[in-house]
Amino acid sequence: MIMTVGELGESGVLARVLARLGHAENALVGPGDDCAVLRSAGDTVVTSDTMIEGPDFRTAWHDGRDLGWKLAATNLSDVAAMGARPTALTVSLAVPRDTPVAFLEAIASGLDAACRALAPGCGVVGGDLGTAPVVMAAVTALGDLEGREPVLRTGARPGELLAYAGDLGLAGLGLSLLFERAADEDGRALAGAVDALHAEFGVPLAAQLAPESPVRLGVAASIAGASAMMDVSDSLSIDAARMAEASGVSIELDSSLLAEGFSEQRGVHVPVSAMLTGGEDHGLLAAFPAGAALPAGFRVIGRVAESGASEATRLRLDGAPLEPSGWDPYTVRWPGS
Amino acid sequence: MIMTVGELGESGVLARVLARLGHAENALVGPGDDCAVLRSAGDTVVTSDTMIEGPDFRTAWHDGRDLGWKLAATNLSDVAAMGARPTALTVSLAVPRDTPVAFLEAIASGLDAACRALAPGCGVVGGDLGTAPVVMAAVTALGDLEGREPVLRTGARPGELLAYAGDLGLAGLGLSLLFERAADEDGRALAGAVDALHAEFGVPLAAQLAPESPVRLGVAASIAGASAMMDVSDSLSIDAARMAEASGVSIELDSSLLAEGFSEQRGVHVPVSAMLTGGEDHGLLAAFPAGAALPAGFRVIGRVAESGASEATRLRLDGAPLEPSGWDPYTVRWPGS
C-alpha cells in the first residue's frame, strides 16, 4: 500500500522529509522554529526560483530525486554566479493530496545530494508544505560573499575575455530527446519511454533532468578577477545579450572557440546552434580582464567589445549580428500544458 | 480590453510588477541580477511561506492587494517572532496565462504597502514569475538580528508570564463569515457577496484577508527580555502547545485574562473559544520573565509551568487539560477544493 501525503498529514510528512536532509554549516538554528538563523562572514546573497509541474517539469520524466537535485542546482548556480558560497536553501513544496509520501522523500534526498555534491556545507534550513492541484516547488538559496564584492552582470568591459564553464547545450538536447522520444504526438510526457532513453542518451538526459552546475567555480571566478558573471539558464544567446545590455557593451561570440571548447561534452557531440539556443544548462558565463588566469573549467568563447550602435548589434557571432533565442514561459505554450 | 500575463510576456509583466515595489534599505543590489545582495548588522533569519489558490485563499474573496499584503504579513510576522528586523522579501508568483496583469500589479502593491506599514525599510529584492493552473505565491523573508540573540520557541521557563500581542480570533471569525455568507452550499466562494460583508463586518474580514501583524513588537519583545516567542498562525491552542513542547514546559492559559485582554477588539466581540481555535491572526505569543516590563501591545494571557506528567497536560485552560485544535492543510479538506 502506498502512503499518500493526505493520509500521513503535514507533521508526519515533514518529519519524513527532514530525516533526509543534512545540516547546513552556517545555520545556528535549523528547521523547526519560525525562522532559521544563519551566520555569515560577509554580505548575504539571495535568490528564488520555482518549478511547476507542466511548464517546468513533468513527473513522467522527472523522478523525485532528479527534481530535488534540479531544484537545488538551479538556485545554487545563481548564488555561484554572484561569486558567493551557497550556505542555505529554503524549500516550499505543494503537491496534490494523493501524492505518495515517497515522492517528497525522494525530492528531499535529491536536494540533499545536490548540496553535498555541488555546494558542500550548504543545506536546507526551512520551508513549508502544502497542497496544490499540481506539484509546485519554490526554492530560495542564500550565499555568503565572505568579504568579497559581488560579481554583477553589469561589470563587463570592452577588451575583456568572455568565458564559460559547465555543460553547454546538453540540457536543451536532453529536452529535445524527451519531446521526440518520450512524448505522444500531442506532447504529453510518456513515463514508459524514459528508461530506454536513459540507457541510450544518459548524458544529455541527466544534463536536463539533474544538471551538474559548476557551483564551486563561482567563488573561483570571483577570486580570479571576473568582472561580470551570470548563470546561463535561458540560453547562451539570451543571457549573453542580457550581460551585454546590463554592462553597456557588446559581446562577440566566436563559433570556432565554442566548437573547440564544447563540441565534445562527455562523449556527446553538441552542435554550436544547440550551444547558442539550448537552455537550462546552468553553467557560468563570465568576463575576465585580458590578463587573468582563468580557473580550470572556464573556456574562452569570445570577447567583450564597445557597445554597438543599436540593440541588434549587442550580440554578434563571428562578427554578424545574432538574434538571441530561447524561451519565455509566458509566451511559449508547451504541448499538453 | 484586459491585458493578460500570457499576452504581455514575462519581461513585460516583470517590469510592471517591479514598478510597484519600493527599495529595501539593506539591499546593496536589488532585483535584476542573479541574486540580490544584503548587508546585515548581525545574524540573518530566514523563513518561507506559500499561499495557494484553493487551500489558502480564494480569488473570489481575496483581491490582489489584500493577497499581496497577506503574503508579506505572514512572512514578516515569522521574522518578528525571532526578535529580528525584517529586511527583504523574495516573491515567486505563478499564475494562469489568462490572469490579468493588473492582478499581479495589485499583488505587488499589497506587498509594498505591507512592508511600508508593518516593517519600514523592508522591501522585495527578488523572485520569479511563472505559469501554473492556479495562483501560487511563495514568499521568503529575511531579517537582521542586529547583534541580538534569536528568540526561540524553546526558551520558555516555569514561572514566566505568557503574553500575546495582535489580533486574536478575529481572522478565524472572518473566515467563518466568508464561508457562512459568501459561499454556496458546497463551500464555493462567491465574489458578489463580499462587498456587503465588508460593509457590515469590516474588522474580522480585514483581519482574515489582510492581517495587521504586530511586526515591530518582535524586536521590542526581544529587547524587553522575551525568553521564547512564536508567530501564532494555526491557532493559539496549537501554537501554545508547540511552545510548551519545544520548551519542555506546560502552559496555563487563563480565560479571564484572555477575556479581559481580547474580548473587545476594535469594536468586535470575540468569544474565548474563537481566540483558542481561530487561526491566521499572525500575532506574537511570547514568554517573559516575571519581572519584565512588557512592551505596549502585549497582554498577559497565562503563565508557564513545570512540564506536565503527560502530553495531555502540556496545555491547560483554567487548570483543565485543553486539546489543541485548529487545522492541518493536508487533512482538512475544504469544501469546493
XYZ file of C-alpha atoms in Angstrom:
674
model
C 0.000 0.000 0.000
C 1.287 3.446 -0.928
C 1.047 6.106 1.802
C -0.074 9.488 0.454
C 0.576 12.925 1.910
C -3.170 13.331 2.562
C -3.163 10.177 4.694
C 0.010 10.978 6.626
C -0.731 14.666 7.358
C 1.578 17.665 7.453
C 3.627 16.904 10.547
C 4.197 13.290 9.520
C 5.313 14.289 6.028
C 7.559 16.986 7.445
C 9.294 14.505 9.761
C 9.944 12.126 6.841
C 11.314 14.939 4.682
C 13.536 16.386 7.401
C 15.056 12.945 8.020
C 16.548 13.088 4.515
C 18.215 16.472 4.936
C 21.720 17.177 6.162
C 22.889 20.068 8.308
C 23.820 23.487 6.922
C 27.204 24.533 8.332
C 26.343 28.220 8.746
C 22.998 27.525 10.449
C 22.878 28.482 14.124
C 19.212 27.411 14.087
C 17.862 24.976 11.504
C 14.307 23.902 10.654
C 11.623 23.853 13.365
C 11.302 27.432 14.617
C 9.589 30.409 12.970
C 12.827 31.113 11.082
C 16.239 29.568 10.618
C 19.230 31.624 11.785
C 22.382 31.949 9.684
C 25.778 33.432 10.429
C 27.727 34.920 7.512
C 31.276 36.162 7.167
C 30.245 38.791 4.620
C 27.240 40.161 2.776
C 24.397 37.765 2.009
C 23.120 36.973 -1.485
C 19.600 35.647 -2.004
C 17.728 34.232 -4.998
C 14.447 32.365 -5.583
C 13.406 30.022 -8.346
C 10.283 27.951 -8.812
C 9.498 24.761 -10.715
C 5.916 23.898 -11.529
C 4.652 20.642 -12.967
C 3.682 21.317 -16.572
C 5.691 24.317 -17.756
C 8.870 23.435 -15.826
C 8.885 19.660 -15.466
C 6.789 16.527 -15.959
C 6.608 13.838 -13.301
C 6.553 11.276 -16.133
C 10.135 12.319 -16.928
C 11.404 13.653 -13.641
C 11.601 11.311 -10.678
C 11.611 12.887 -7.231
C 15.344 12.647 -6.719
C 16.202 14.338 -10.041
C 13.602 17.001 -9.340
C 15.099 17.725 -5.912
C 18.570 17.846 -7.458
C 17.477 20.257 -10.171
C 15.673 22.494 -7.667
C 18.876 22.817 -5.670
C 21.219 23.123 -8.658
C 19.285 25.894 -10.413
C 19.329 28.033 -7.287
C 22.884 27.187 -6.225
C 24.114 28.257 -9.622
C 22.524 31.691 -9.186
C 24.404 32.054 -5.907
C 27.628 30.920 -7.589
C 27.091 33.482 -10.341
C 27.491 36.271 -7.762
C 30.828 34.842 -6.625
C 29.273 33.701 -3.343
C 29.447 30.438 -1.433
C 25.978 28.853 -1.033
C 25.020 28.458 2.625
C 21.351 27.562 2.865
C 18.169 26.708 0.991
C 14.530 27.110 1.968
C 12.065 24.888 0.121
C 8.317 25.339 -0.279
C 6.616 22.232 -1.653
C 2.964 21.915 -2.554
C 1.577 18.693 -4.005
C -1.780 17.031 -4.642
C -3.156 15.139 -1.646
C -2.831 11.783 -3.392
C 0.943 12.197 -3.947
C 2.934 9.329 -2.420
C 4.973 10.422 0.586
C 7.902 8.618 -1.039
C 7.910 11.247 -3.812
C 8.533 14.026 -1.265
C 11.185 11.914 0.446
C 12.905 11.475 -2.925
C 12.796 15.230 -3.558
C 14.439 15.765 -0.158
C 17.119 13.200 -0.992
C 17.819 14.926 -4.291
C 18.068 18.337 -2.636
C 20.477 16.931 -0.094
C 22.569 15.082 -2.679
C 22.928 18.199 -4.822
C 24.020 20.280 -1.837
C 26.615 17.687 -0.854
C 27.950 17.321 -4.401
C 27.790 20.892 -5.676
C 27.987 23.057 -2.556
C 29.309 21.177 0.476
C 28.273 22.860 3.725
C 25.007 24.153 2.245
C 21.767 22.565 3.399
C 18.017 23.046 3.708
C 17.181 25.204 6.732
C 13.455 25.758 6.334
C 10.395 25.857 4.144
C 6.815 24.735 4.166
C 4.477 22.048 2.862
C 1.071 22.482 1.321
C -1.418 21.127 -1.154
C -1.918 22.188 -4.755
C -3.516 20.762 -7.909
C -0.039 20.122 -9.408
C 3.431 19.738 -7.914
C 4.936 23.135 -7.154
C 8.343 23.723 -5.636
C 9.750 27.137 -4.760
C 13.326 27.295 -3.561
C 15.254 30.218 -2.115
C 19.039 29.994 -1.861
C 21.311 32.118 0.303
C 25.027 32.580 -0.027
C 27.899 34.230 1.771
C 30.213 36.637 -0.066
C 32.808 36.106 2.691
C 34.100 39.649 2.372
C 34.322 39.674 -1.434
C 32.419 42.124 -3.608
C 29.536 40.562 -5.577
C 30.238 39.838 -9.249
C 27.396 41.577 -11.102
C 26.250 41.266 -14.698
C 26.959 44.952 -15.183
C 30.753 44.791 -14.931
C 31.897 43.546 -18.350
C 34.302 45.974 -20.078
C 35.483 46.234 -23.689
C 38.660 44.250 -24.297
C 37.840 41.561 -21.743
C 37.608 37.861 -22.470
C 34.281 36.075 -22.328
C 34.431 32.573 -20.861
C 32.040 29.781 -19.979
C 32.130 26.859 -17.556
C 29.766 23.902 -17.367
C 27.599 21.978 -19.794
C 26.558 23.970 -22.850
C 23.581 22.886 -24.938
C 23.380 19.422 -23.402
C 20.301 20.161 -21.297
C 18.498 21.506 -24.362
C 19.404 18.373 -26.318
C 18.038 16.315 -23.440
C 14.743 18.173 -23.584
C 14.507 17.702 -27.344
C 15.083 13.975 -26.921
C 12.340 13.767 -24.312
C 9.850 15.506 -26.591
C 10.881 13.421 -29.604
C 11.014 10.029 -27.960
C 9.143 10.123 -24.669
C 6.024 12.090 -25.568
C 2.912 11.361 -27.594
C 2.050 13.353 -30.700
C 0.280 15.974 -28.556
C 3.436 16.480 -26.500
C 2.199 14.599 -23.437
C 5.031 13.015 -21.454
C 5.185 9.205 -21.508
C 6.851 7.690 -18.480
C 7.478 4.272 -20.034
C 9.912 5.516 -22.677
C 12.311 7.294 -20.325
C 14.253 4.265 -19.055
C 15.270 3.257 -22.562
C 16.281 6.839 -23.341
C 18.481 6.946 -20.241
C 20.298 3.842 -21.444
C 20.979 5.340 -24.857
C 21.320 9.074 -24.094
C 22.304 9.190 -20.447
C 24.458 12.329 -20.663
C 22.014 14.818 -22.239
C 19.121 13.399 -20.242
C 20.984 13.804 -16.959
C 22.017 17.335 -18.011
C 18.347 18.207 -18.491
C 16.861 16.371 -15.509
C 19.596 16.845 -12.880
C 22.124 19.431 -14.109
C 25.655 19.492 -12.676
C 26.096 23.226 -12.324
C 29.770 24.174 -11.705
C 28.869 25.891 -8.433
C 32.351 25.895 -6.912
C 33.702 27.803 -9.910
C 31.683 30.863 -8.917
C 33.953 31.670 -5.999
C 36.997 30.678 -8.078
C 35.986 33.080 -10.856
C 35.492 35.895 -8.371
C 38.931 35.313 -6.864
C 40.429 35.135 -10.372
C 39.082 38.627 -11.033
C 35.885 38.045 -13.035
C 34.361 41.449 -13.788
C 30.876 40.145 -14.641
C 29.181 36.792 -14.239
C 25.801 35.165 -14.876
C 24.107 31.831 -14.559
C 23.084 30.727 -18.068
C 19.549 29.429 -17.628
C 17.560 30.557 -20.652
C 20.232 30.148 -23.356
C 23.740 31.374 -24.062
C 22.495 33.817 -26.686
C 19.764 35.244 -24.436
C 21.932 35.502 -21.355
C 24.970 36.885 -23.194
C 22.728 39.566 -24.692
C 21.487 40.359 -21.169
C 25.032 40.732 -19.898
C 25.896 42.978 -22.855
C 22.886 45.168 -22.208
C 23.441 45.345 -18.430
C 27.123 46.204 -18.928
C 26.549 48.649 -21.781
C 28.879 46.732 -24.075
C 28.588 44.331 -26.965
C 29.563 40.695 -26.857
C 31.302 38.840 -29.685
C 30.882 35.084 -29.611
C 33.350 33.013 -31.645
C 31.965 29.811 -33.160
C 35.395 28.241 -33.542
C 36.148 28.791 -29.828
C 32.708 27.406 -28.955
C 33.323 24.358 -31.143
C 36.816 23.864 -29.751
C 35.681 24.093 -26.149
C 32.292 22.445 -26.195
C 31.692 20.311 -29.327
C 32.548 17.183 -27.432
C 30.964 17.016 -23.970
C 31.311 13.739 -22.078
C 31.190 11.761 -25.305
C 28.276 13.669 -26.821
C 28.639 15.829 -29.926
C 26.926 19.199 -29.420
C 26.433 21.493 -32.459
C 27.145 25.216 -31.985
C 23.478 26.002 -32.742
C 22.444 23.917 -29.713
C 25.013 25.736 -27.560
C 23.526 29.092 -28.529
C 19.839 28.305 -28.059
C 19.557 25.444 -25.578
C 18.508 26.487 -22.076
C 18.722 25.072 -18.565
C 22.422 24.145 -18.505
C 23.042 26.419 -15.524
C 26.668 26.949 -16.408
C 28.555 30.167 -15.638
C 29.199 32.911 -18.182
C 31.885 35.331 -17.057
C 34.006 38.201 -18.328
C 37.653 38.328 -17.250
C 40.302 41.001 -17.765
C 42.568 40.064 -20.666
C 45.480 39.023 -18.462
C 43.517 36.966 -15.929
C 44.405 33.332 -15.275
C 41.077 31.570 -15.832
C 40.106 28.948 -13.251
C 40.244 25.399 -14.625
C 36.831 24.630 -16.124
C 36.363 28.005 -17.831
C 36.961 28.128 -21.591
C 37.191 31.340 -23.602
C 34.261 31.620 -26.061
C 34.513 35.237 -27.207
C 35.270 38.740 -26.129
C 33.698 41.924 -24.857
C 33.652 44.906 -27.245
C 32.425 48.503 -27.299
C 28.670 48.936 -27.304
C 27.165 48.545 -30.766
C 25.307 51.346 -32.469
C 21.971 49.559 -31.996
C 20.221 46.891 -29.959
C 20.630 44.464 -32.885
C 24.408 44.601 -32.686
C 24.771 43.986 -28.934
C 25.393 40.321 -29.635
C 27.439 39.033 -32.562
C 28.587 35.611 -33.701
C 31.741 35.672 -35.822
C 31.122 39.355 -36.474
C 27.498 39.056 -37.646
C 24.529 40.175 -35.519
C 22.937 37.243 -33.662
C 19.280 37.266 -32.630
C 19.026 35.910 -29.064
C 16.645 32.959 -28.848
C 15.384 30.607 -26.194
C 12.067 30.660 -24.388
C 9.690 32.761 -22.326
C 7.483 30.709 -20.002
C 4.532 33.049 -20.522
C 4.526 33.050 -24.288
C 5.751 29.568 -25.210
C 2.826 27.202 -24.874
C 4.067 23.701 -24.253
C 2.117 20.978 -25.966
C -0.135 19.220 -23.464
C 0.046 22.047 -20.944
C -9.593 45.225 -23.121
C -7.900 43.411 -20.271
C -4.232 42.602 -20.808
C -3.285 39.108 -19.588
C 0.106 37.844 -18.472
C 0.171 35.466 -21.451
C -0.232 38.399 -23.834
C 2.317 40.655 -22.149
C 5.052 38.047 -21.593
C 7.461 37.562 -18.718
C 9.683 40.613 -19.104
C 6.743 42.948 -19.598
C 4.941 41.596 -16.536
C 8.134 41.818 -14.506
C 8.625 45.480 -15.408
C 5.044 46.291 -14.355
C 5.456 44.427 -11.057
C 8.825 45.992 -10.239
C 7.393 49.461 -10.808
C 5.116 48.913 -7.793
C 7.883 47.905 -5.404
C 9.906 50.148 -3.118
C 13.553 49.853 -2.214
C 14.843 47.634 0.592
C 17.179 49.680 2.820
C 19.664 46.858 3.439
C 19.902 45.870 -0.223
C 23.254 46.670 -1.855
C 21.882 45.021 -5.016
C 18.136 44.726 -5.656
C 16.160 42.848 -8.315
C 17.695 42.282 -11.753
C 20.842 40.230 -11.206
C 21.190 36.508 -10.437
C 20.815 37.334 -6.737
C 20.112 40.322 -4.552
C 22.837 41.331 -2.093
C 22.040 42.278 1.502
C 24.162 43.755 4.252
C 23.273 42.820 7.835
C 24.444 44.133 11.190
C 24.014 40.705 12.799
C 22.950 37.152 12.067
C 20.323 36.623 9.368
C 16.969 34.931 9.915
C 15.089 33.352 7.012
C 11.599 31.890 6.597
C 9.380 30.804 3.694
C 5.630 30.558 3.414
C 3.377 29.767 0.490
C -0.217 30.618 -0.387
C -2.044 28.584 -2.995
C -5.425 29.354 -4.506
C -7.865 26.824 -3.064
C -6.498 25.653 0.247
C -5.008 29.025 1.282
C -7.129 31.671 -0.392
C -9.889 32.235 -2.966
C -9.649 34.947 -5.582
C -13.401 35.453 -5.180
C -12.695 36.720 -1.653
C -9.125 37.983 -1.897
C -8.345 40.836 -4.246
C -4.744 41.173 -5.404
C -3.823 43.920 -2.969
C -5.095 42.018 0.083
C -3.355 38.885 -1.167
C -0.052 40.719 -1.526
C -0.491 42.246 1.928
C -1.204 38.858 3.489
C 1.770 37.259 1.729
C 4.056 39.867 3.212
C 2.427 39.946 6.657
C 2.515 36.195 7.251
C 6.235 36.072 6.499
C 7.143 39.322 8.267
C 5.488 38.016 11.415
C 7.723 34.917 11.363
C 10.761 37.212 11.203
C 9.355 39.316 14.051
C 8.825 36.166 16.130
C 12.608 35.641 16.200
C 13.154 39.163 17.516
C 14.620 40.237 14.166
C 14.007 43.270 11.984
C 12.671 42.271 8.542
C 14.988 43.405 5.750
C 13.923 41.742 2.495
C 11.407 39.534 0.749
C 11.723 37.352 -2.313
C 8.477 36.504 -4.094
C 7.766 33.669 -6.513
C 4.453 34.082 -8.323
C 2.890 31.612 -10.715
C -0.482 32.294 -12.291
C -2.649 31.014 -15.146
C -1.840 32.592 -18.519
C -5.225 34.307 -18.698
C -4.668 36.188 -15.425
C -4.983 39.968 -15.881
C -1.651 41.765 -15.496
C -3.482 44.149 -13.157
C -3.905 41.305 -10.652
C -0.115 40.892 -10.394
C 0.316 44.656 -10.149
C -2.175 44.683 -7.274
C -0.285 41.881 -5.518
C 2.901 43.928 -5.843
C 1.145 46.998 -4.419
C -0.108 44.959 -1.483
C 3.349 43.537 -0.788
C 4.803 47.013 -0.879
C 2.063 48.527 1.309
C 2.503 45.822 3.954
C 6.259 46.358 4.035
C 5.831 50.112 4.431
C 3.193 49.769 7.144
C 4.458 46.804 9.137
C 8.218 46.750 8.518
C 9.546 50.062 7.155
C 12.863 49.589 5.351
C 11.968 46.065 4.208
C 11.247 45.512 0.519
C 11.078 42.943 -2.253
C 14.571 42.216 -3.590
C 13.943 39.310 -5.951
C 11.803 36.429 -7.065
C 10.454 34.901 -10.211
C 7.342 34.678 -12.359
C 5.842 31.597 -13.936
C 2.644 29.930 -15.053
C 0.519 27.452 -13.125
C -3.058 26.140 -13.257
C -3.961 28.166 -10.123
C -2.405 31.197 -8.438
C 0.597 30.193 -6.342
C 2.732 32.580 -4.341
C 5.816 31.590 -2.363
C 7.481 34.240 -0.245
C 10.764 34.129 1.625
C 11.512 36.773 4.240
C 14.902 37.691 5.666
C 15.617 39.606 8.815
C 18.546 41.084 10.691
C 19.119 40.217 14.357
C 21.317 43.342 14.653
C 23.551 41.701 17.228
C 20.765 40.282 19.379
C 20.339 36.566 20.079
C 17.332 34.991 18.312
C 14.247 34.428 20.479
C 13.439 30.737 20.018
C 10.328 28.774 20.901
C 12.429 26.580 23.175
C 13.236 29.192 25.833
C 10.068 29.375 27.975
C 10.756 28.603 31.656
C 8.420 27.731 34.553
C 7.271 30.801 36.459
C 7.336 33.088 33.412
C 4.403 35.084 32.128
C 2.772 34.206 28.829
C 1.692 37.200 26.775
C 0.136 37.880 23.387
C 0.114 40.840 21.009
C -2.048 41.350 17.954
C -5.494 40.263 16.825
C -6.711 37.064 18.441
C -9.504 35.052 16.874
C -10.600 37.834 14.522
C -9.105 36.228 11.405
C -10.890 32.965 12.196
C -14.169 34.831 12.653
C -13.569 36.483 9.296
C -13.104 33.108 7.642
C -16.281 31.740 9.255
C -18.214 34.748 7.964
C -16.897 34.192 4.457
C -17.958 30.551 4.489
C -21.355 31.368 6.005
C -22.258 34.346 3.874
C -20.057 34.418 0.779
C -20.057 30.771 -0.278
C -22.616 28.465 -1.831
C -23.831 25.344 -0.043
C -20.873 23.349 -1.427
C -18.438 25.867 0.058
C -17.553 27.556 -3.233
C -16.563 31.181 -2.826
C -18.999 33.758 -4.213
C -17.392 37.064 -5.152
C -20.625 39.050 -5.243
C -21.364 38.728 -1.533
C -18.026 40.039 -0.255
C -18.642 43.775 -0.686
C -21.735 43.676 1.523
C -19.840 41.650 4.120
C -17.038 44.220 4.178
C -19.587 46.929 4.931
C -21.084 45.006 7.832
C -18.048 43.084 9.188
C -15.061 45.079 8.047
C -12.831 44.297 11.046
C -12.874 40.471 11.042
C -12.813 40.388 7.242
C -9.752 42.615 7.087
C -8.120 40.507 9.833
C -8.580 37.413 7.680
C -7.794 38.895 4.273
C -5.011 41.371 5.139
C -3.840 40.762 8.718
C -2.076 43.562 10.641
C 0.632 41.508 12.276
C 2.382 43.458 15.093
C 5.756 43.067 13.385
C 7.546 45.900 15.220
C 6.740 44.292 18.571
C 9.065 41.389 17.781
C 12.189 43.474 18.269
C 10.557 45.222 21.246
C 9.811 41.874 22.908
C 13.371 40.719 22.374
C 14.755 43.897 23.917
C 12.291 43.533 26.817
C 13.768 40.122 27.555
C 11.305 37.662 25.969
C 12.631 34.146 26.596
C 10.510 32.456 23.905
C 8.373 33.764 21.059
C 6.249 32.430 18.194
C 4.048 33.675 15.419
C 0.539 32.336 16.057
C -0.599 31.130 12.651
C -2.522 27.900 13.192
C -4.324 28.791 16.443
C -3.448 29.933 19.944
C -4.082 26.472 21.379
C -1.984 24.693 18.719
C 0.887 27.152 18.839
C 0.935 27.432 22.639
C 1.106 23.613 22.805
C 4.021 23.734 20.350
C 5.861 26.253 22.501
C 5.221 24.130 25.605
C 6.541 21.029 23.888
C 9.590 22.790 22.407
C 10.449 24.361 25.768
C 9.750 21.219 27.815
C 7.231 23.048 29.995
C 3.484 23.275 30.314
C 1.439 26.352 29.539
C -1.549 27.520 31.585
C -3.955 29.790 29.725
C -6.334 31.886 31.774
C -9.762 32.509 30.236
C -10.419 35.577 32.382
C -7.151 37.183 31.229
C -7.998 36.271 27.620
C -11.461 37.779 28.003
C -10.092 40.883 29.713
C -7.447 41.456 27.070
C -9.165 40.377 23.876
C -12.972 40.138 24.221
C -13.351 43.529 22.622
C -11.154 44.010 19.548
C -11.772 47.156 17.507
C -15.453 47.076 18.330
C -15.924 43.356 17.678
C -16.802 40.911 20.443
C -14.602 37.810 20.240
C -15.504 34.778 22.388
C -12.665 32.960 24.165
C -13.405 29.809 22.138
C -12.662 31.742 18.947
C -9.397 33.053 20.455
C -8.281 29.491 21.216
C -9.111 27.853 17.885
C -9.099 30.560 15.213
C -6.019 30.609 13.021
C -4.211 33.107 10.770
C -4.111 36.081 13.151
C -0.307 36.171 12.949
C 0.057 37.762 16.358
C 3.007 37.149 18.646
C 2.951 34.725 21.580
C 5.840 35.293 23.988
C 7.075 34.238 27.397
C 8.639 36.904 29.613
C 10.437 36.618 32.943
C 8.085 37.504 35.804
C 9.583 40.942 36.412
C 9.837 42.051 32.770
C 8.189 45.274 31.633
C 6.044 44.099 28.711
C 6.138 46.269 25.579
C 2.873 48.127 24.978
C 0.660 45.861 22.882
C 1.399 42.656 24.782
C -1.231 41.451 27.263
C -0.646 38.659 29.787
C -2.853 35.627 28.988
C -1.373 32.947 31.221
C 1.802 31.529 32.648
C 4.485 28.951 32.081
C 4.580 25.998 34.492
C 6.592 22.832 35.048
C 6.179 20.175 32.407
C 3.068 18.064 32.978
C 3.229 14.346 33.580
C 1.842 13.604 30.106
C 1.346 15.083 26.660
C -2.306 15.744 27.532
C -1.403 18.158 30.309
C 1.074 20.298 28.364
C -1.658 22.835 27.707
C -4.297 23.810 30.262
C -7.108 26.326 30.343
C -8.090 27.439 33.846
C -6.355 24.362 35.228
C -8.079 21.779 32.992
C -6.313 19.993 30.093
C -7.069 21.673 26.745
C -6.945 19.763 23.480
C -5.176 21.948 20.875
C -7.330 22.461 17.798
C -7.057 24.279 14.503
C -6.285 22.872 11.110
C -3.823 20.797 9.084
C -3.782 21.693 5.381
C -3.240 18.069 4.397
C -6.046 16.524 6.387
C -8.725 19.221 6.418
C -10.493 19.095 3.081
C -12.032 22.436 2.306
C -15.394 22.320 0.661
C -15.031 23.042 -3.035
C -11.292 22.344 -3.067
